[in-house]
Structure formats: structure tokens, C-alpha cells
XYZ file of C-alpha atoms in Angstrom:
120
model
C 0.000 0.000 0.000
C 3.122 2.164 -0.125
C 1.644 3.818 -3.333
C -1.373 4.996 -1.814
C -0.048 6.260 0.948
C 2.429 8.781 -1.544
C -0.972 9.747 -3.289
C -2.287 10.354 -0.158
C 0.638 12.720 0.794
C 0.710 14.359 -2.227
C -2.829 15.335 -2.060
C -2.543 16.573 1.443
C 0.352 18.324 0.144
C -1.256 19.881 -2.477
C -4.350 20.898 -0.165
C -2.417 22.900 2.116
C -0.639 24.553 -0.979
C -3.908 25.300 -2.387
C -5.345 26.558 1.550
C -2.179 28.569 2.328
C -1.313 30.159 -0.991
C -5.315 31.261 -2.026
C -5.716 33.946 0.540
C -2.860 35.719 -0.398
C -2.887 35.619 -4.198
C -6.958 36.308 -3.378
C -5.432 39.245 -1.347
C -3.531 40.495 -3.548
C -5.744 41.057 -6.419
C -8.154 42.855 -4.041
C -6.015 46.261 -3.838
C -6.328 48.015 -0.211
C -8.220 50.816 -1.947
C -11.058 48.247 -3.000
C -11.264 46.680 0.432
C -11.188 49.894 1.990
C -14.253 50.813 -0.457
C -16.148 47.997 0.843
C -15.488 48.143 4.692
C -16.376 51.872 4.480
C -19.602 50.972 2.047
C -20.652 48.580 5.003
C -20.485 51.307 7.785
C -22.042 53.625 6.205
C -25.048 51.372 4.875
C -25.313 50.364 8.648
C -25.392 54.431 9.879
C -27.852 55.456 6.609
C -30.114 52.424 7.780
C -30.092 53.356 11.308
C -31.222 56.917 10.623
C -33.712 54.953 8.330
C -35.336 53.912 11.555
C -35.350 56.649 13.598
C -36.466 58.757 10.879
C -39.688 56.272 10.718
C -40.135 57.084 14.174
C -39.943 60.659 14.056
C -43.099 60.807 11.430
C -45.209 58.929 13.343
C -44.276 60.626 15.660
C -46.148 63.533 14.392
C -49.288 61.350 14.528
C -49.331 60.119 11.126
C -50.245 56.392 10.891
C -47.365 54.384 11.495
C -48.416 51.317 9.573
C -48.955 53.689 6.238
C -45.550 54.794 6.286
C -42.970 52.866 8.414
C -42.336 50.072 5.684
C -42.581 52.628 2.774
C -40.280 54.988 4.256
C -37.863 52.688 5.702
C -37.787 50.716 2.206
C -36.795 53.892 0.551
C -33.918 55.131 2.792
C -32.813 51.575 2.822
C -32.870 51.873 -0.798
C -31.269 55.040 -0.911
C -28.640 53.736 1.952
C -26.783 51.556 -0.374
C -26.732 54.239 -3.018
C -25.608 56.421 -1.063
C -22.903 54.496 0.656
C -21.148 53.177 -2.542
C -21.341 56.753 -3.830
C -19.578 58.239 -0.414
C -17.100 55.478 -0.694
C -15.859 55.770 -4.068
C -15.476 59.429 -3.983
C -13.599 58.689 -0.784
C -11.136 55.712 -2.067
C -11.210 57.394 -5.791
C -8.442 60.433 -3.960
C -6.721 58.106 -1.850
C -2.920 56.175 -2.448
C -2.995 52.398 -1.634
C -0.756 53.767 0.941
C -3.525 56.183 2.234
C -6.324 53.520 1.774
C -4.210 50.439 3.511
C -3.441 52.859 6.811
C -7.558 53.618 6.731
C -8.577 50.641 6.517
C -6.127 49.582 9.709
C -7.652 52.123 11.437
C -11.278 51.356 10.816
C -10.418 47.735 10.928
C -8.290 46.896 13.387
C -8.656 50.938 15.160
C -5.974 51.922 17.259
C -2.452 53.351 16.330
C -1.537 51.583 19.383
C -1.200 48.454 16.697
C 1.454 50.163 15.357
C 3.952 49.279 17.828
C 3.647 46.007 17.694
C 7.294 46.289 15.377
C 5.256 46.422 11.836
């Protein structure tokens, strides 16, 4: 069985090629500017949706029938959030260095300069 067991290897071999090598050639086709784009896309489709709701609150608050316009209104900001977001983003990313965008995206990421320090 000593042939199976070199198959064997090899596969596992090629496996953890295949595991250990994706993420980085996946990484490095992504530029930081475009993952920057993304994260910053996310947070601000999280903040325009959250001012979705409250916004929804604040007009029924004025005694207008909450059923009528909750879904309506919150569908269209929602909407609208995304748009808005990617927009925000790209002009953001579109003036920026990889340099610029990598160090942005640490900070929004990870936060903290503190980071720094650990010898990078």
C-alpha cells in the first residue's frame, strides 16, 4: 500500500498549498483601496439604515399612521442607503494612495495606532 499512501501525501500536500497560498494571491488582487471601499460601504449602509429607523419614528411621531408609512419609508432610505454608501465610498477611495487607503482601513479595521507598535 506504499503507493497509496504517496498519493495520499501528495494530495494533502497539495491541499495545504492550495489553503495557504489562495488567501494571499486572493489578497492580492483585491487592492487596499477596494477593500477599503467595501469596509467603508458597510459602515455607512449600517449608519444610513439606522437613521432609516429613527427617521420612521420621528413621522409617526407627528401622529401620522405608522403602519402607512414605516415600511414605505424605511424601504426607501434603505434603498437610498446603499446608493448612497457606494457613492460616499468611491469618492472617498477614488483620492486616496494604496498607501492612504491600507493605513484607513487599519484604522477602521483593526482601530488603534496603538497596533502600530507592535514592530510592523
Amino acid at each position: 500500500g506504499g503507493v497509496m499512501l504517496k498519493a495520499t501525501l501528495k494530495l494533502v500536500a497539495l491541499v495545504t498549498v492550495i489553503l495557504v497560498a489562495y488567501p494571499v494571491l486572493h489578497y492580492r488582487a483585491v487592492s487596499p483601496c477596494e477593500m477599503l471601499r467595501k469596509e467603508l460601504m458597510w459602515q455607512l449602509e449600517d449608519r444610513v439604515a439606522a437613521a432609516a429607523d429613527s427617521a420612521a419614528a420621528v413621522i409617526s411621531s407627528f401622529g401620522v399612521e405608522s403602519e402607512d408609512i414605516d415600511d414605505d419609508i424605511e424601504g426607501a432610505l434603505e434603498g437610498m442607503a446603499g446608493g448612497i454608501a457606494a457613492g460616499v465610498a468611491e469618492a472617498k477611495v477614488r483620492r486616496m494612495s494604496p498607501g492612504a487607503c491600507a493605513r484607513e482601513l487599519w484604522s477602521i479595521t483593526i482601530g488603534g495606532d496603538d497596533a502600530y507598535e507592535g514592530g510592523a
